[in-house]
Coordinates of N, CA and C in Angstrom, one line a residue:
M1 N 89.0 54.0 110.5 CA 89.6 54.4 111.8 C 89.0 55.7 112.1
S2 N 87.9 56.3 111.7 CA 87.4 57.6 111.8 C 86.2 57.5 112.7
G3 N 85.9 58.6 113.3 CA 84.6 58.5 114.0 C 84.7 58.3 115.3
Y4 N 83.5 58.2 115.9 CA 83.8 58.0 117.8 C 83.0 56.5 118.0
Q5 N 84.0 56.6 119.0 CA 83.8 55.2 119.9 C 82.8 55.2 121.0
G6 N 81.7 54.7 121.3 CA 80.9 54.6 122.4 C 79.8 55.7 122.5
R7 N 79.3 56.4 123.2 CA 78.3 57.6 123.3 C 78.7 58.4 124.3
L8 N 78.1 59.6 124.3 CA 78.5 60.9 125.1 C 77.4 61.4 125.5
G9 N 76.8 61.5 126.6 CA 75.5 62.5 126.6 C 75.7 64.0 126.9
L10 N 74.7 64.8 126.7 CA 74.5 65.9 126.6 C 73.5 66.2 127.6
F11 N 73.7 67.0 128.6 CA 72.8 67.0 129.7 C 72.1 68.4 130.2
E12 N 71.0 68.5 130.6 CA 70.2 69.6 131.1 C 69.8 69.4 132.4
V13 N 69.8 69.9 133.5 CA 69.0 69.1 134.7 C 68.4 70.6 135.4
L14 N 67.2 70.8 135.5 CA 66.7 71.8 136.4 C 66.2 71.4 137.6
E15 N 67.3 72.2 138.7 CA 67.0 72.0 140.1 C 65.7 72.7 140.3
V16 N 64.5 72.0 141.2 CA 63.8 72.7 141.5 C 63.7 73.4 143.1
T17 N 64.7 74.8 142.7 CA 64.7 75.7 143.9 C 63.4 76.0 144.5
K18 N 63.5 77.0 145.4 CA 62.1 77.7 146.2 C 61.7 78.7 145.1
E19 N 62.7 79.5 144.7 CA 62.3 80.2 143.4 C 61.5 79.7 142.2
I20 N 62.1 78.7 141.9 CA 61.7 77.7 140.5 C 60.3 77.3 141.0
K21 N 60.3 76.4 142.2 CA 58.8 76.0 142.7 C 57.7 77.1 142.4
K22 N 58.1 78.5 143.1 CA 57.3 79.5 143.0 C 56.5 79.9 141.8
L23 N 57.7 79.9 140.9 CA 57.3 80.2 139.6 C 56.5 79.1 139.0
I24 N 56.8 77.8 139.2 CA 56.0 76.7 138.4 C 54.4 76.8 139.1
N25 N 54.7 77.2 140.5 CA 53.1 77.0 141.2 C 52.1 78.1 141.0
G26 N 52.9 79.3 140.5 CA 52.3 80.2 139.7 C 52.0 80.2 138.4
K27 N 52.3 79.6 137.9 CA 52.2 79.1 136.4 C 52.6 80.0 135.4
A28 N 54.0 80.5 135.7 CA 54.5 81.6 135.1 C 55.1 80.4 133.6
D29 N 55.3 81.9 132.8 CA 55.8 81.2 131.2 C 57.1 80.2 131.3
A30 N 57.3 79.4 130.7 CA 58.4 78.5 130.6 C 59.7 79.5 130.3
D31 N 59.7 80.4 129.5 CA 60.7 81.2 129.4 C 61.2 82.3 130.8
I32 N 60.2 82.4 131.4 CA 60.4 83.1 132.7 C 61.1 82.0 133.7
I33 N 60.7 81.1 133.7 CA 61.4 79.9 134.7 C 62.6 79.4 133.9
S34 N 63.0 79.3 132.8 CA 64.3 79.1 131.8 C 65.1 80.2 132.4
Q35 N 64.6 81.6 132.1 CA 65.7 82.7 132.5 C 66.0 82.7 134.0
A36 N 65.0 82.3 134.9 CA 65.5 82.3 136.6 C 66.3 81.1 136.8
A37 N 66.1 79.9 136.0 CA 67.1 78.9 136.3 C 68.5 79.1 135.7
K38 N 68.7 79.7 134.8 CA 70.0 80.2 134.3 C 70.5 81.2 135.1
K39 N 69.9 82.1 136.0 CA 70.2 83.0 136.7 C 70.9 82.2 138.1
E40 N 70.2 81.1 138.3 CA 70.4 80.4 139.4 C 71.7 79.3 139.0
G41 N 72.2 79.5 138.0 CA 73.4 78.7 137.6 C 73.0 77.4 136.7
M42 N 71.9 77.2 136.4 CA 71.6 76.2 135.4 C 72.2 76.3 134.2
K43 N 73.1 75.1 133.7 CA 73.5 74.8 132.3 C 72.8 74.3 131.5
T44 N 72.6 75.0 130.1 CA 71.6 74.5 129.2 C 72.4 73.1 128.5
I45 N 71.5 72.3 127.7 CA 72.1 71.0 127.1 C 73.1 71.7 126.0
L46 N 72.8 73.1 125.4 CA 73.7 73.4 124.6 C 75.6 73.9 125.4
M47 N 75.0 74.6 126.3 CA 76.1 75.2 127.1 C 77.2 73.9 127.5
D48 N 75.9 72.7 128.0 CA 77.3 71.4 128.2 C 78.0 70.8 126.6
G49 N 77.3 70.9 125.9 CA 77.9 70.6 124.6 C 79.0 71.7 124.6
F50 N 79.0 73.0 124.6 CA 80.4 73.8 124.4 C 81.3 73.2 125.0
F51 N 81.0 72.8 126.4 CA 82.1 72.6 127.7 C 82.7 71.3 126.9
K52 N 81.8 70.4 126.6 CA 82.5 69.1 125.9 C 83.4 69.1 124.5
V53 N 82.7 70.2 123.7 CA 83.9 70.9 122.5 C 85.0 71.4 123.1
A54 N 84.8 72.2 123.8 CA 86.2 72.8 124.6 C 87.2 71.8 125.4
S55 N 86.5 70.5 126.0 CA 87.3 69.5 126.6 C 87.6 68.8 125.4
G56 N 87.4 68.9 123.8 CA 87.8 67.7 123.0 C 87.5 66.3 122.9
M57 N 86.1 66.4 123.7 CA 85.4 65.0 123.7 C 84.3 65.2 122.7
T58 N 84.2 66.2 121.9 CA 83.2 66.1 120.8 C 83.4 67.3 119.9
T59 N 82.9 67.5 118.9 CA 82.9 68.3 117.9 C 81.9 69.3 118.0
L60 N 82.0 70.9 117.7 CA 81.2 71.7 117.4 C 79.9 71.1 116.4
E61 N 80.1 70.9 115.4 CA 79.4 70.3 114.5 C 78.2 68.9 115.1
E62 N 79.1 68.1 116.0 CA 78.0 67.4 116.2 C 77.0 67.9 117.4
V63 N 77.5 69.0 118.4 CA 76.6 69.4 119.4 C 75.4 70.3 118.7
L64 N 75.9 70.9 117.7 CA 74.8 71.5 116.9 C 73.8 70.7 116.2
R65 N 74.1 69.2 115.7 CA 73.4 68.7 115.0 C 72.3 68.2 115.9
V66 N 72.8 67.8 117.2 CA 72.1 67.0 117.9 C 71.1 67.8 118.8
T67 N 71.6 69.0 118.9 CA 70.8 70.2 119.5 C 69.7 70.9 118.8
K68 N 69.9 70.7 117.7 CA 69.0 71.3 116.4 C 69.4 73.0 116.7
S69 N 70.7 73.1 117.0 CA 71.0 74.6 117.1 C 71.2 75.4 115.5
E70 N 71.1 76.4 115.3 CA 71.4 76.6 114.1 C 72.1 78.0 114.0
F71 N 73.6 77.8 114.9 CA 74.4 78.8 114.7 C 75.2 79.1 113.7
V72 N 75.6 77.6 112.9 CA 76.4 77.7 111.7 C 75.7 78.2 110.4

């Protein structure tokens, strides 16, 4: 009786705002677009995972495993 029941998704959604559209149309580097999106409030998949860890929905180890993050 250990482990998880069901599945839980981690999500990252990029809203294409006027500024993001301008960067995409101008063929901006992906890092520039990502930085602009974060400034506009986009939450990364890793941030979504951290929120779910803080809410007790999953563990830090699981979030780091599925996002291939190397913070540990």
